[in-house]
mmCIF file with all atom_site columns, C-alpha atoms in Angstrom:
data_model
loop_
_atom_site.group_PDB
_atom_site.id
_atom_site.type_symbol
_atom_site.label_atom_id
_atom_site.label_alt_id
_atom_site.label_comp_id
_atom_site.label_asym_id
_atom_site.label_entity_id
_atom_site.label_seq_id
_atom_site.pdbx_PDB_ins_code
_atom_site.Cartn_x
_atom_site.Cartn_y
_atom_site.Cartn_z
_atom_site.occupancy
_atom_site.B_iso_or_equiv
_atom_site.pdbx_formal_charge
_atom_site.auth_seq_id
_atom_site.auth_comp_id
_atom_site.auth_asym_id
_atom_site.auth_atom_id
_atom_site.pdbx_PDB_model_num
ATOM 1   C CA . MET A 1 1   ? 159.668 -114.716 51.981 1.00 52.00 ? 1   MET A CA 1
ATOM 2   C CA . LEU A 1 2   ? 162.843 -115.965 50.331 1.00 57.00 ? 2   LEU A CA 1
ATOM 3   C CA . PHE A 1 3   ? 163.112 -117.987 47.087 1.00 58.00 ? 3   PHE A CA 1
ATOM 4   C CA . GLY A 1 4   ? 159.361 -118.630 47.232 1.00 60.00 ? 4   GLY A CA 1
ATOM 5   C CA . TYR A 1 5   ? 159.410 -119.815 50.851 1.00 63.00 ? 5   TYR A CA 1
ATOM 6   C CA . GLU A 1 6   ? 157.395 -118.061 53.547 1.00 68.00 ? 6   GLU A CA 1
ATOM 7   C CA . TRP A 1 7   ? 158.067 -118.259 57.259 1.00 72.00 ? 7   TRP A CA 1
ATOM 8   C CA . ASP A 1 8   ? 155.872 -117.993 60.315 1.00 76.00 ? 8   ASP A CA 1
ATOM 9   C CA . LEU A 1 9   ? 157.105 -115.605 63.020 1.00 79.00 ? 9   LEU A CA 1
ATOM 10  C CA . SER A 1 10  ? 154.253 -116.288 65.439 1.00 82.00 ? 10  SER A CA 1
ATOM 11  C CA . SER A 1 11  ? 156.396 -118.525 67.667 1.00 89.00 ? 11  SER A CA 1
ATOM 12  C CA . PRO A 1 12  ? 159.964 -119.930 67.744 1.00 89.00 ? 12  PRO A CA 1
ATOM 13  C CA . LEU A 1 13  ? 158.727 -123.436 66.910 1.00 92.00 ? 13  LEU A CA 1
ATOM 14  C CA . ALA A 1 14  ? 156.583 -122.209 64.029 1.00 92.00 ? 14  ALA A CA 1
ATOM 15  C CA . PHE A 1 15  ? 159.501 -120.131 62.753 1.00 92.00 ? 15  PHE A CA 1
ATOM 16  C CA . ALA A 1 16  ? 161.867 -123.113 62.906 1.00 93.00 ? 16  ALA A CA 1
ATOM 17  C CA . ILE A 1 17  ? 159.420 -125.340 61.044 1.00 92.00 ? 17  ILE A CA 1
ATOM 18  C CA . SER A 1 18  ? 158.762 -122.696 58.389 1.00 90.00 ? 18  SER A CA 1
ATOM 19  C CA . ILE A 1 19  ? 162.455 -122.109 57.584 1.00 92.00 ? 19  ILE A CA 1
ATOM 20  C CA . LEU A 1 20  ? 163.401 -125.801 57.568 1.00 93.00 ? 20  LEU A CA 1
ATOM 21  C CA . PRO A 1 21  ? 162.586 -126.308 53.845 1.00 92.00 ? 21  PRO A CA 1
ATOM 22  C CA . ILE A 1 22  ? 164.834 -123.466 52.719 1.00 92.00 ? 22  ILE A CA 1
ATOM 23  C CA . LEU A 1 23  ? 167.641 -124.663 54.998 1.00 94.00 ? 23  LEU A CA 1
ATOM 24  C CA . LEU A 1 24  ? 167.307 -128.104 53.438 1.00 94.00 ? 24  LEU A CA 1
ATOM 25  C CA . THR A 1 25  ? 167.778 -126.579 49.987 1.00 93.00 ? 25  THR A CA 1
ATOM 26  C CA . GLY A 1 26  ? 171.023 -125.111 51.303 1.00 94.00 ? 26  GLY A CA 1
ATOM 27  C CA . LEU A 1 27  ? 171.890 -128.522 52.735 1.00 96.00 ? 27  LEU A CA 1
ATOM 28  C CA . VAL A 1 28  ? 171.606 -130.029 49.256 1.00 96.00 ? 28  VAL A CA 1
ATOM 29  C CA . VAL A 1 29  ? 174.116 -127.495 47.948 1.00 96.00 ? 29  VAL A CA 1
ATOM 30  C CA . THR A 1 30  ? 176.376 -128.213 50.919 1.00 96.00 ? 30  THR A CA 1
ATOM 31  C CA . ILE A 1 31  ? 176.339 -131.953 50.270 1.00 96.00 ? 31  ILE A CA 1
ATOM 32  C CA . GLN A 1 32  ? 176.909 -131.464 46.545 1.00 97.00 ? 32  GLN A CA 1
ATOM 33  C CA . ALA A 1 33  ? 179.877 -129.144 47.100 1.00 97.00 ? 33  ALA A CA 1
ATOM 34  C CA . ALA A 1 34  ? 181.416 -131.420 49.727 1.00 96.00 ? 34  ALA A CA 1
ATOM 35  C CA . SER A 1 35  ? 180.927 -134.526 47.577 1.00 96.00 ? 35  SER A CA 1
ATOM 36  C CA . LEU A 1 36  ? 182.414 -132.976 44.441 1.00 97.00 ? 36  LEU A CA 1
ATOM 37  C CA . GLY A 1 37  ? 185.293 -131.455 46.394 1.00 97.00 ? 37  GLY A CA 1
ATOM 38  C CA . PHE A 1 38  ? 186.020 -134.782 48.075 1.00 97.00 ? 38  PHE A CA 1
ATOM 39  C CA . VAL A 1 39  ? 186.035 -136.670 44.758 1.00 97.00 ? 39  VAL A CA 1
ATOM 40  C CA . LEU A 1 40  ? 188.421 -134.099 43.294 1.00 97.00 ? 40  LEU A CA 1
ATOM 41  C CA . ALA A 1 41  ? 190.628 -134.384 46.375 1.00 97.00 ? 41  ALA A CA 1
ATOM 42  C CA . LEU A 1 42  ? 190.738 -138.169 46.038 1.00 95.00 ? 42  LEU A CA 1
ATOM 43  C CA . VAL A 1 43  ? 191.667 -138.051 42.349 1.00 95.00 ? 43  VAL A CA 1
ATOM 44  C CA . LEU A 1 44  ? 194.183 -135.203 42.563 1.00 96.00 ? 44  LEU A CA 1
ATOM 45  C CA . GLY A 1 45  ? 195.653 -136.601 45.775 1.00 94.00 ? 45  GLY A CA 1
ATOM 46  C CA . LEU A 1 46  ? 196.386 -139.915 44.083 1.00 91.00 ? 46  LEU A CA 1
ATOM 47  C CA . VAL A 1 47  ? 198.024 -138.084 41.182 1.00 94.00 ? 47  VAL A CA 1
ATOM 48  C CA . TRP A 1 48  ? 200.214 -136.086 43.575 1.00 94.00 ? 48  TRP A CA 1
ATOM 49  C CA . ALA A 1 49  ? 201.135 -139.217 45.527 1.00 92.00 ? 49  ALA A CA 1
ATOM 50  C CA . VAL A 1 50  ? 202.181 -141.090 42.385 1.00 88.00 ? 50  VAL A CA 1
ATOM 51  C CA . LEU A 1 51  ? 204.180 -138.149 41.046 1.00 92.00 ? 51  LEU A CA 1
ATOM 52  C CA . LYS A 1 52  ? 205.948 -137.606 44.376 1.00 91.00 ? 52  LYS A CA 1
ATOM 53  C CA . GLY A 1 53  ? 206.871 -141.285 44.525 1.00 84.00 ? 53  GLY A CA 1
ATOM 54  C CA . LEU A 1 54  ? 208.469 -141.434 41.079 1.00 86.00 ? 54  LEU A CA 1
ATOM 55  C CA . PRO A 1 55  ? 212.247 -141.992 40.989 1.00 86.00 ? 55  PRO A CA 1
ATOM 56  C CA . PHE A 1 56  ? 212.675 -138.967 38.745 1.00 91.00 ? 56  PHE A CA 1
ATOM 57  C CA . PRO A 1 57  ? 213.650 -135.815 40.699 1.00 91.00 ? 57  PRO A CA 1
ATOM 58  C CA . PHE A 1 58  ? 212.593 -133.467 37.894 1.00 92.00 ? 58  PHE A CA 1
ATOM 59  C CA . ILE A 1 59  ? 209.007 -134.773 38.364 1.00 92.00 ? 59  ILE A CA 1
ATOM 60  C CA . ALA A 1 60  ? 208.906 -135.638 42.066 1.00 93.00 ? 60  ALA A CA 1
ATOM 61  C CA . TRP A 1 61  ? 210.469 -132.393 43.295 1.00 95.00 ? 61  TRP A CA 1
ATOM 62  C CA . PRO A 1 62  ? 207.969 -130.011 41.585 1.00 95.00 ? 62  PRO A CA 1
ATOM 63  C CA . ALA A 1 63  ? 205.100 -132.202 42.826 1.00 94.00 ? 63  ALA A CA 1
ATOM 64  C CA . ARG A 1 64  ? 206.406 -131.910 46.393 1.00 94.00 ? 64  ARG A CA 1
ATOM 65  C CA . VAL A 1 65  ? 206.776 -128.128 46.074 1.00 95.00 ? 65  VAL A CA 1
ATOM 66  C CA . ILE A 1 66  ? 203.262 -127.700 44.670 1.00 95.00 ? 66  ILE A CA 1
ATOM 67  C CA . THR A 1 67  ? 201.583 -129.839 47.326 1.00 96.00 ? 67  THR A CA 1
ATOM 68  C CA . GLU A 1 68  ? 203.529 -128.091 50.078 1.00 95.00 ? 68  GLU A CA 1
ATOM 69  C CA . PHE A 1 69  ? 202.436 -124.713 48.727 1.00 96.00 ? 69  PHE A CA 1
ATOM 70  C CA . ILE A 1 70  ? 198.806 -125.832 48.553 1.00 96.00 ? 70  ILE A CA 1
ATOM 71  C CA . ARG A 1 71  ? 198.902 -127.241 52.072 1.00 94.00 ? 71  ARG A CA 1
ATOM 72  C CA . ASP A 1 72  ? 200.545 -124.146 53.576 1.00 94.00 ? 72  ASP A CA 1
ATOM 73  C CA . THR A 1 73  ? 198.259 -121.511 52.051 1.00 95.00 ? 73  THR A CA 1
ATOM 74  C CA . PRO A 1 74  ? 194.730 -120.787 53.331 1.00 95.00 ? 74  PRO A CA 1
ATOM 75  C CA . LEU A 1 75  ? 191.719 -122.197 51.540 1.00 96.00 ? 75  LEU A CA 1
ATOM 76  C CA . LEU A 1 76  ? 190.195 -118.708 51.406 1.00 95.00 ? 76  LEU A CA 1
ATOM 77  C CA . VAL A 1 77  ? 193.195 -117.336 49.490 1.00 96.00 ? 77  VAL A CA 1
ATOM 78  C CA . GLN A 1 78  ? 192.987 -120.167 46.977 1.00 96.00 ? 78  GLN A CA 1
ATOM 79  C CA . LEU A 1 79  ? 189.240 -119.643 46.624 1.00 96.00 ? 79  LEU A CA 1
ATOM 80  C CA . PHE A 1 80  ? 189.664 -115.920 45.948 1.00 96.00 ? 80  PHE A CA 1
ATOM 81  C CA . PHE A 1 81  ? 192.440 -116.660 43.448 1.00 95.00 ? 81  PHE A CA 1
ATOM 82  C CA . LEU A 1 82  ? 190.244 -119.039 41.461 1.00 95.00 ? 82  LEU A CA 1
ATOM 83  C CA . TYR A 1 83  ? 187.211 -116.750 41.633 1.00 96.00 ? 83  TYR A CA 1
ATOM 84  C CA . TYR A 1 84  ? 188.827 -113.370 40.941 1.00 95.00 ? 84  TYR A CA 1
ATOM 85  C CA . VAL A 1 85  ? 192.121 -114.061 39.142 1.00 95.00 ? 85  VAL A CA 1
ATOM 86  C CA . LEU A 1 86  ? 191.208 -116.774 36.640 1.00 94.00 ? 86  LEU A CA 1
ATOM 87  C CA . PRO A 1 87  ? 188.535 -114.611 34.930 1.00 94.00 ? 87  PRO A CA 1
ATOM 88  C CA . GLU A 1 88  ? 191.288 -112.089 34.127 1.00 94.00 ? 88  GLU A CA 1
ATOM 89  C CA . TYR A 1 89  ? 192.784 -114.788 31.899 1.00 93.00 ? 89  TYR A CA 1
ATOM 90  C CA . GLY A 1 90  ? 189.514 -115.791 30.278 1.00 93.00 ? 90  GLY A CA 1
ATOM 91  C CA . ILE A 1 91  ? 188.718 -118.707 32.604 1.00 93.00 ? 91  ILE A CA 1
ATOM 92  C CA . VAL A 1 92  ? 185.290 -118.082 34.108 1.00 92.00 ? 92  VAL A CA 1
ATOM 93  C CA . LEU A 1 93  ? 183.674 -120.769 36.239 1.00 93.00 ? 93  LEU A CA 1
ATOM 94  C CA . PRO A 1 94  ? 180.352 -120.710 38.120 1.00 94.00 ? 94  PRO A CA 1
ATOM 95  C CA . ALA A 1 95  ? 180.672 -119.902 41.801 1.00 95.00 ? 95  ALA A CA 1
ATOM 96  C CA . PHE A 1 96  ? 179.673 -123.422 42.812 1.00 96.00 ? 96  PHE A CA 1
ATOM 97  C CA . MET A 1 97  ? 182.265 -125.069 40.556 1.00 96.00 ? 97  MET A CA 1
ATOM 98  C CA . THR A 1 98  ? 184.921 -122.622 41.712 1.00 96.00 ? 98  THR A CA 1
ATOM 99  C CA . GLY A 1 99  ? 184.186 -123.471 45.339 1.00 96.00 ? 99  GLY A CA 1
ATOM 100 C CA . ALA A 1 100 ? 184.208 -127.226 44.775 1.00 97.00 ? 100 ALA A CA 1
ATOM 101 C CA . LEU A 1 101 ? 187.455 -126.919 42.807 1.00 97.00 ? 101 LEU A CA 1
ATOM 102 C CA . ALA A 1 102 ? 189.054 -124.914 45.607 1.00 97.00 ? 102 ALA A CA 1
ATOM 103 C CA . LEU A 1 103 ? 188.035 -127.553 48.165 1.00 97.00 ? 103 LEU A CA 1
ATOM 104 C CA . GLY A 1 104 ? 189.378 -130.344 45.959 1.00 97.00 ? 104 GLY A CA 1
ATOM 105 C CA . ILE A 1 105 ? 192.708 -128.639 45.343 1.00 97.00 ? 105 ILE A CA 1
ATOM 106 C CA . GLN A 1 106 ? 193.210 -127.729 48.998 1.00 97.00 ? 106 GLN A CA 1
ATOM 107 C CA . TYR A 1 107 ? 192.471 -131.185 50.331 1.00 97.00 ? 107 TYR A CA 1
ATOM 108 C CA . SER A 1 108 ? 194.336 -133.005 47.553 1.00 97.00 ? 108 SER A CA 1
ATOM 109 C CA . ALA A 1 109 ? 197.558 -131.958 49.271 1.00 95.00 ? 109 ALA A CA 1
ATOM 110 C CA . TYR A 1 110 ? 196.407 -133.766 52.422 1.00 95.00 ? 110 TYR A CA 1
ATOM 111 C CA . THR A 1 111 ? 194.990 -136.845 50.730 1.00 95.00 ? 111 THR A CA 1
ATOM 112 C CA . ALA A 1 112 ? 198.277 -137.188 48.839 1.00 94.00 ? 112 ALA A CA 1
ATOM 113 C CA . GLU A 1 113 ? 200.067 -137.789 52.129 1.00 93.00 ? 113 GLU A CA 1
ATOM 114 C CA . VAL A 1 114 ? 197.410 -140.298 53.160 1.00 94.00 ? 114 VAL A CA 1
ATOM 115 C CA . TYR A 1 115 ? 197.870 -142.151 49.877 1.00 91.00 ? 115 TYR A CA 1
ATOM 116 C CA . ARG A 1 116 ? 201.634 -142.086 50.294 1.00 88.00 ? 116 ARG A CA 1
ATOM 117 C CA . GLY A 1 117 ? 201.417 -143.561 53.777 1.00 87.00 ? 117 GLY A CA 1
ATOM 118 C CA . GLY A 1 118 ? 198.988 -146.242 52.642 1.00 86.00 ? 118 GLY A CA 1
ATOM 119 C CA . LEU A 1 119 ? 201.055 -147.225 49.622 1.00 81.00 ? 119 LEU A CA 1
ATOM 120 C CA . GLU A 1 120 ? 204.270 -147.369 51.619 1.00 80.00 ? 120 GLU A CA 1
ATOM 121 C CA . ALA A 1 121 ? 202.576 -149.517 54.267 1.00 77.00 ? 121 ALA A CA 1
ATOM 122 C CA . VAL A 1 122 ? 202.110 -152.352 51.777 1.00 78.00 ? 122 VAL A CA 1
ATOM 123 C CA . GLY A 1 123 ? 204.841 -154.884 52.464 1.00 70.00 ? 123 GLY A CA 1
ATOM 124 C CA . ALA A 1 124 ? 207.796 -155.173 50.104 1.00 74.00 ? 124 ALA A CA 1
ATOM 125 C CA . ASP A 1 125 ? 207.134 -158.903 49.927 1.00 73.00 ? 125 ASP A CA 1
ATOM 126 C CA . GLN A 1 126 ? 203.963 -158.169 47.952 1.00 74.00 ? 126 GLN A CA 1
ATOM 127 C CA . ARG A 1 127 ? 205.965 -156.310 45.296 1.00 72.00 ? 127 ARG A CA 1
ATOM 128 C CA . GLU A 1 128 ? 208.592 -159.039 45.217 1.00 75.00 ? 128 GLU A CA 1
ATOM 129 C CA . ALA A 1 129 ? 205.925 -161.707 44.811 1.00 76.00 ? 129 ALA A CA 1
ATOM 130 C CA . ALA A 1 130 ? 204.359 -159.716 41.976 1.00 74.00 ? 130 ALA A CA 1
ATOM 131 C CA . ARG A 1 131 ? 207.717 -159.491 40.220 1.00 77.00 ? 131 ARG A CA 1
ATOM 132 C CA . ALA A 1 132 ? 208.216 -163.208 40.711 1.00 76.00 ? 132 ALA A CA 1
ATOM 133 C CA . LEU A 1 133 ? 204.881 -163.762 38.959 1.00 76.00 ? 133 LEU A CA 1
ATOM 134 C CA . ASN A 1 134 ? 206.100 -161.540 36.121 1.00 73.00 ? 134 ASN A CA 1
ATOM 135 C CA . LEU A 1 135 ? 203.405 -158.913 36.655 1.00 78.00 ? 135 LEU A CA 1
ATOM 136 C CA . THR A 1 136 ? 203.973 -155.535 35.042 1.00 77.00 ? 136 THR A CA 1
ATOM 137 C CA . ALA A 1 137 ? 204.558 -152.482 37.222 1.00 74.00 ? 137 ALA A CA 1
ATOM 138 C CA . GLY A 1 138 ? 201.164 -151.062 36.260 1.00 75.00 ? 138 GLY A CA 1
ATOM 139 C CA . ARG A 1 139 ? 199.311 -154.271 37.035 1.00 79.00 ? 139 ARG A CA 1
ATOM 140 C CA . THR A 1 140 ? 201.181 -154.633 40.311 1.00 78.00 ? 140 THR A CA 1
ATOM 141 C CA . PHE A 1 141 ? 200.144 -151.132 41.314 1.00 76.00 ? 141 PHE A CA 1
ATOM 142 C CA . THR A 1 142 ? 196.475 -151.388 40.325 1.00 75.00 ? 142 THR A CA 1
ATOM 143 C CA . HIS A 1 143 ? 195.805 -155.011 41.294 1.00 76.00 ? 143 HIS A CA 1
ATOM 144 C CA . ILE A 1 144 ? 198.151 -155.621 44.234 1.00 78.00 ? 144 ILE A CA 1
ATOM 145 C CA . ILE A 1 145 ? 199.290 -152.399 45.903 1.00 80.00 ? 145 ILE A CA 1
ATOM 146 C CA . VAL A 1 146 ? 196.178 -150.221 45.679 1.00 78.00 ? 146 VAL A CA 1
ATOM 147 C CA . PRO A 1 147 ? 193.666 -152.867 46.903 1.00 79.00 ? 147 PRO A CA 1
ATOM 148 C CA . GLN A 1 148 ? 195.798 -153.401 50.020 1.00 81.00 ? 148 GLN A CA 1
ATOM 149 C CA . ALA A 1 149 ? 196.384 -149.686 50.594 1.00 82.00 ? 149 ALA A CA 1
ATOM 150 C CA . ILE A 1 150 ? 192.700 -148.719 50.472 1.00 82.00 ? 150 ILE A CA 1
ATOM 151 C CA . PRO A 1 151 ? 191.670 -150.295 53.815 1.00 82.00 ? 151 PRO A CA 1
ATOM 152 C CA . ARG A 1 152 ? 194.582 -148.518 55.493 1.00 84.00 ? 152 ARG A CA 1
ATOM 153 C CA . ILE A 1 153 ? 193.607 -145.062 54.262 1.00 90.00 ? 153 ILE A CA 1
ATOM 154 C CA . VAL A 1 154 ? 189.827 -145.193 54.795 1.00 90.00 ? 154 VAL A CA 1
ATOM 155 C CA . PRO A 1 155 ? 189.805 -143.732 58.357 1.00 89.00 ? 155 PRO A CA 1
ATOM 156 C CA . ALA A 1 156 ? 192.012 -140.766 57.420 1.00 91.00 ? 156 ALA A CA 1
ATOM 157 C CA . MET A 1 157 ? 190.048 -140.114 54.239 1.00 93.00 ? 157 MET A CA 1
ATOM 158 C CA . GLY A 1 158 ? 186.855 -140.173 56.274 1.00 92.00 ? 158 GLY A CA 1
ATOM 159 C CA . ASN A 1 159 ? 188.245 -137.495 58.560 1.00 93.00 ? 159 ASN A CA 1
ATOM 160 C CA . TYR A 1 160 ? 189.000 -135.305 55.561 1.00 95.00 ? 160 TYR A CA 1
ATOM 161 C CA . LEU A 1 161 ? 185.484 -135.839 54.218 1.00 95.00 ? 161 LEU A CA 1
ATOM 162 C CA . VAL A 1 162 ? 184.095 -134.464 57.460 1.00 94.00 ? 162 VAL A CA 1
ATOM 163 C CA . SER A 1 163 ? 186.570 -131.574 57.338 1.00 95.00 ? 163 SER A CA 1
ATOM 164 C CA . ILE A 1 164 ? 185.536 -130.698 53.788 1.00 96.00 ? 164 ILE A CA 1
ATOM 165 C CA . MET A 1 165 ? 181.871 -130.624 54.812 1.00 95.00 ? 165 MET A CA 1
ATOM 166 C CA . LYS A 1 166 ? 182.696 -128.225 57.636 1.00 94.00 ? 166 LYS A CA 1
ATOM 167 C CA . ASP A 1 167 ? 184.692 -125.992 55.266 1.00 96.00 ? 167 ASP A CA 1
ATOM 168 C CA . VAL A 1 168 ? 181.869 -125.635 52.736 1.00 96.00 ? 168 VAL A CA 1
ATOM 169 C CA . PRO A 1 169 ? 180.498 -122.487 54.494 1.00 95.00 ? 169 PRO A CA 1
ATOM 170 C CA . ILE A 1 170 ? 183.632 -120.660 53.321 1.00 96.00 ? 170 ILE A CA 1
ATOM 171 C CA . LEU A 1 171 ? 182.150 -120.812 49.824 1.00 96.00 ? 171 LEU A CA 1
ATOM 172 C CA . SER A 1 172 ? 179.544 -118.275 50.899 1.00 94.00 ? 172 SER A CA 1
ATOM 173 C CA . VAL A 1 173 ? 182.126 -115.517 50.304 1.00 94.00 ? 173 VAL A CA 1
ATOM 174 C CA . VAL A 1 174 ? 181.820 -116.186 46.558 1.00 93.00 ? 174 VAL A CA 1
ATOM 175 C CA . THR A 1 175 ? 177.994 -116.173 46.675 1.00 90.00 ? 175 THR A CA 1
ATOM 176 C CA . VAL A 1 176 ? 177.440 -119.941 46.915 1.00 95.00 ? 176 VAL A CA 1
ATOM 177 C CA . LEU A 1 177 ? 174.085 -120.442 48.636 1.00 92.00 ? 177 LEU A CA 1
ATOM 178 C CA . GLU A 1 178 ? 175.109 -123.260 50.914 1.00 95.00 ? 178 GLU A CA 1
ATOM 179 C CA . MET A 1 179 ? 173.295 -123.903 54.181 1.00 95.00 ? 179 MET A CA 1
ATOM 180 C CA . LEU A 1 180 ? 175.041 -121.370 56.436 1.00 95.00 ? 180 LEU A CA 1
ATOM 181 C CA . ASN A 1 181 ? 174.709 -118.609 53.861 1.00 94.00 ? 181 ASN A CA 1
ATOM 182 C CA . VAL A 1 182 ? 170.988 -119.319 53.570 1.00 94.00 ? 182 VAL A CA 1
ATOM 183 C CA . ALA A 1 183 ? 170.649 -119.177 57.365 1.00 94.00 ? 183 ALA A CA 1
ATOM 184 C CA . LYS A 1 184 ? 172.440 -115.831 57.418 1.00 94.00 ? 184 LYS A CA 1
ATOM 185 C CA . ILE A 1 185 ? 170.100 -114.439 54.770 1.00 92.00 ? 185 ILE A CA 1
ATOM 186 C CA . VAL A 1 186 ? 167.096 -115.629 56.790 1.00 92.00 ? 186 VAL A CA 1
ATOM 187 C CA . GLY A 1 187 ? 168.559 -113.926 59.858 1.00 91.00 ? 187 GLY A CA 1
ATOM 188 C CA . ASP A 1 188 ? 169.116 -110.708 57.895 1.00 90.00 ? 188 ASP A CA 1
ATOM 189 C CA . ARG A 1 189 ? 165.492 -110.692 56.752 1.00 89.00 ? 189 ARG A CA 1
ATOM 190 C CA . THR A 1 190 ? 163.902 -111.578 60.095 1.00 88.00 ? 190 THR A CA 1
ATOM 191 C CA . PHE A 1 191 ? 166.458 -110.124 62.560 1.00 88.00 ? 191 PHE A CA 1
ATOM 192 C CA . ASP A 1 192 ? 166.450 -113.510 64.285 1.00 89.00 ? 192 ASP A CA 1
ATOM 193 C CA . TYR A 1 193 ? 169.785 -115.318 63.967 1.00 93.00 ? 193 TYR A CA 1
ATOM 194 C CA . LEU A 1 194 ? 169.520 -117.657 66.941 1.00 94.00 ? 194 LEU A CA 1
ATOM 195 C CA . ILE A 1 195 ? 167.068 -120.148 65.463 1.00 95.00 ? 195 ILE A CA 1
ATOM 196 C CA . PRO A 1 196 ? 168.438 -120.460 61.899 1.00 95.00 ? 196 PRO A CA 1
ATOM 197 C CA . LEU A 1 197 ? 172.075 -120.648 63.035 1.00 96.00 ? 197 LEU A CA 1
ATOM 198 C CA . SER A 1 198 ? 171.219 -123.141 65.770 1.00 96.00 ? 198 SER A CA 1
ATOM 199 C CA . MET A 1 199 ? 169.380 -125.278 63.245 1.00 96.00 ? 199 MET A CA 1
ATOM 200 C CA . VAL A 1 200 ? 172.375 -125.179 60.887 1.00 97.00 ? 200 VAL A CA 1
ATOM 201 C CA . GLY A 1 201 ? 174.630 -126.280 63.720 1.00 95.00 ? 201 GLY A CA 1
ATOM 202 C CA . ALA A 1 202 ? 172.300 -129.174 64.555 1.00 96.00 ? 202 ALA A CA 1
ATOM 203 C CA . ILE A 1 203 ? 172.052 -130.240 60.912 1.00 96.00 ? 203 ILE A CA 1
ATOM 204 C CA . TYR A 1 204 ? 175.838 -130.151 60.567 1.00 95.00 ? 204 TYR A CA 1
ATOM 205 C CA . LEU A 1 205 ? 176.157 -132.270 63.699 1.00 95.00 ? 205 LEU A CA 1
ATOM 206 C CA . ILE A 1 206 ? 173.764 -134.874 62.300 1.00 95.00 ? 206 ILE A CA 1
ATOM 207 C CA . LEU A 1 207 ? 175.525 -134.790 58.922 1.00 94.00 ? 207 LEU A CA 1
ATOM 208 C CA . THR A 1 208 ? 178.989 -135.310 60.369 1.00 93.00 ? 208 THR A CA 1
ATOM 209 C CA . LEU A 1 209 ? 177.773 -138.078 62.679 1.00 94.00 ? 209 LEU A CA 1
ATOM 210 C CA . ILE A 1 210 ? 176.251 -139.905 59.722 1.00 94.00 ? 210 ILE A CA 1
ATOM 211 C CA . ALA A 1 211 ? 179.416 -139.480 57.659 1.00 92.00 ? 211 ALA A CA 1
ATOM 212 C CA . SER A 1 212 ? 181.648 -140.617 60.526 1.00 91.00 ? 212 SER A CA 1
ATOM 213 C CA . GLY A 1 213 ? 179.431 -143.631 61.180 1.00 92.00 ? 213 GLY A CA 1
ATOM 214 C CA . GLY A 1 214 ? 179.512 -144.566 57.511 1.00 91.00 ? 214 GLY A CA 1
ATOM 215 C CA . VAL A 1 215 ? 183.291 -144.362 57.444 1.00 89.00 ? 215 VAL A CA 1
ATOM 216 C CA . ARG A 1 216 ? 183.588 -146.536 60.553 1.00 88.00 ? 216 ARG A CA 1
ATOM 217 C CA . LEU A 1 217 ? 181.215 -149.073 59.028 1.00 90.00 ? 217 LEU A CA 1
ATOM 218 C CA . LEU A 1 218 ? 183.236 -149.141 55.814 1.00 86.00 ? 218 LEU A CA 1
ATOM 219 C CA . ASP A 1 219 ? 186.447 -149.477 57.782 1.00 82.00 ? 219 ASP A CA 1
ATOM 220 C CA . THR A 1 220 ? 185.158 -152.550 59.632 1.00 85.00 ? 220 THR A CA 1
ATOM 221 C CA . TRP A 1 221 ? 183.838 -154.087 56.412 1.00 84.00 ? 221 TRP A CA 1
ATOM 222 C CA . LEU A 1 222 ? 187.038 -153.793 54.387 1.00 76.00 ? 222 LEU A CA 1
ATOM 223 C CA . PRO A 1 223 ? 189.637 -156.559 54.834 1.00 70.00 ? 223 PRO A CA 1
ATOM 224 C CA . LYS A 1 224 ? 192.877 -155.510 56.505 1.00 59.00 ? 224 LYS A CA 1
ATOM 225 C CA . GLN A 1 225 ? 195.092 -158.418 55.558 1.00 52.00 ? 225 GLN A CA 1
ATOM 226 C CA . GLY A 1 226 ? 197.176 -158.696 52.423 1.00 49.00 ? 226 GLY A CA 1
ATOM 227 C CA . ILE A 1 227 ? 195.675 -160.352 49.408 1.00 46.00 ? 227 ILE A CA 1
ATOM 228 C CA . PRO A 1 228 ? 197.118 -163.667 48.272 1.00 45.00 ? 228 PRO A CA 1
ATOM 229 C CA . LEU A 1 229 ? 198.927 -163.807 44.968 1.00 43.00 ? 229 LEU A CA 1
ATOM 230 C CA . LYS A 1 230 ? 197.974 -166.696 42.743 1.00 45.00 ? 230 LYS A CA 1
#
């Protein structure tokens, strides 16, 4: 028994069916961590992209250094730093929030480059037309540039969503009970690792296929052409 769940060891099929509910509870944690980490990566990535694109070296240069440092250091090191170092300075976060924050920070360095590529891909004629219509820089960015950049970045962002989901098991090192950690605990209690780990692999496969299919569907639905200025 684990967390109120009992399992049947009479046969492999019965064992698989009996541990499915507890694996699904771990799946919920996995999806929550991946979703929160992805949202943080999207928001922070856009901030990094904007800061790196500013014509002020004293702002753009530190942003480039920070994102390069984040991208070139392992996620596990960043996770341990947030989990073990921050409490020494009075900042204590739950394990789940620490893990999601680590995922968001790590992948924000990658999404920043995706944003940068998407923003730069918008034709200069769109900016010139916006200036001709006397639109402010902020309105040009939010109403003209960003709507045209989004369809260009969806496929790459989808790839990072899948990558974040596959990196969630790293959070088990800070006691987050995501799906793989739950499967390992089941294996420790029953001395049978084949079935729970195989089931986790199958669930991850289904999850990533669904996410990839959703991204492809969104990519085909979004318009690719520039938007007319009126």
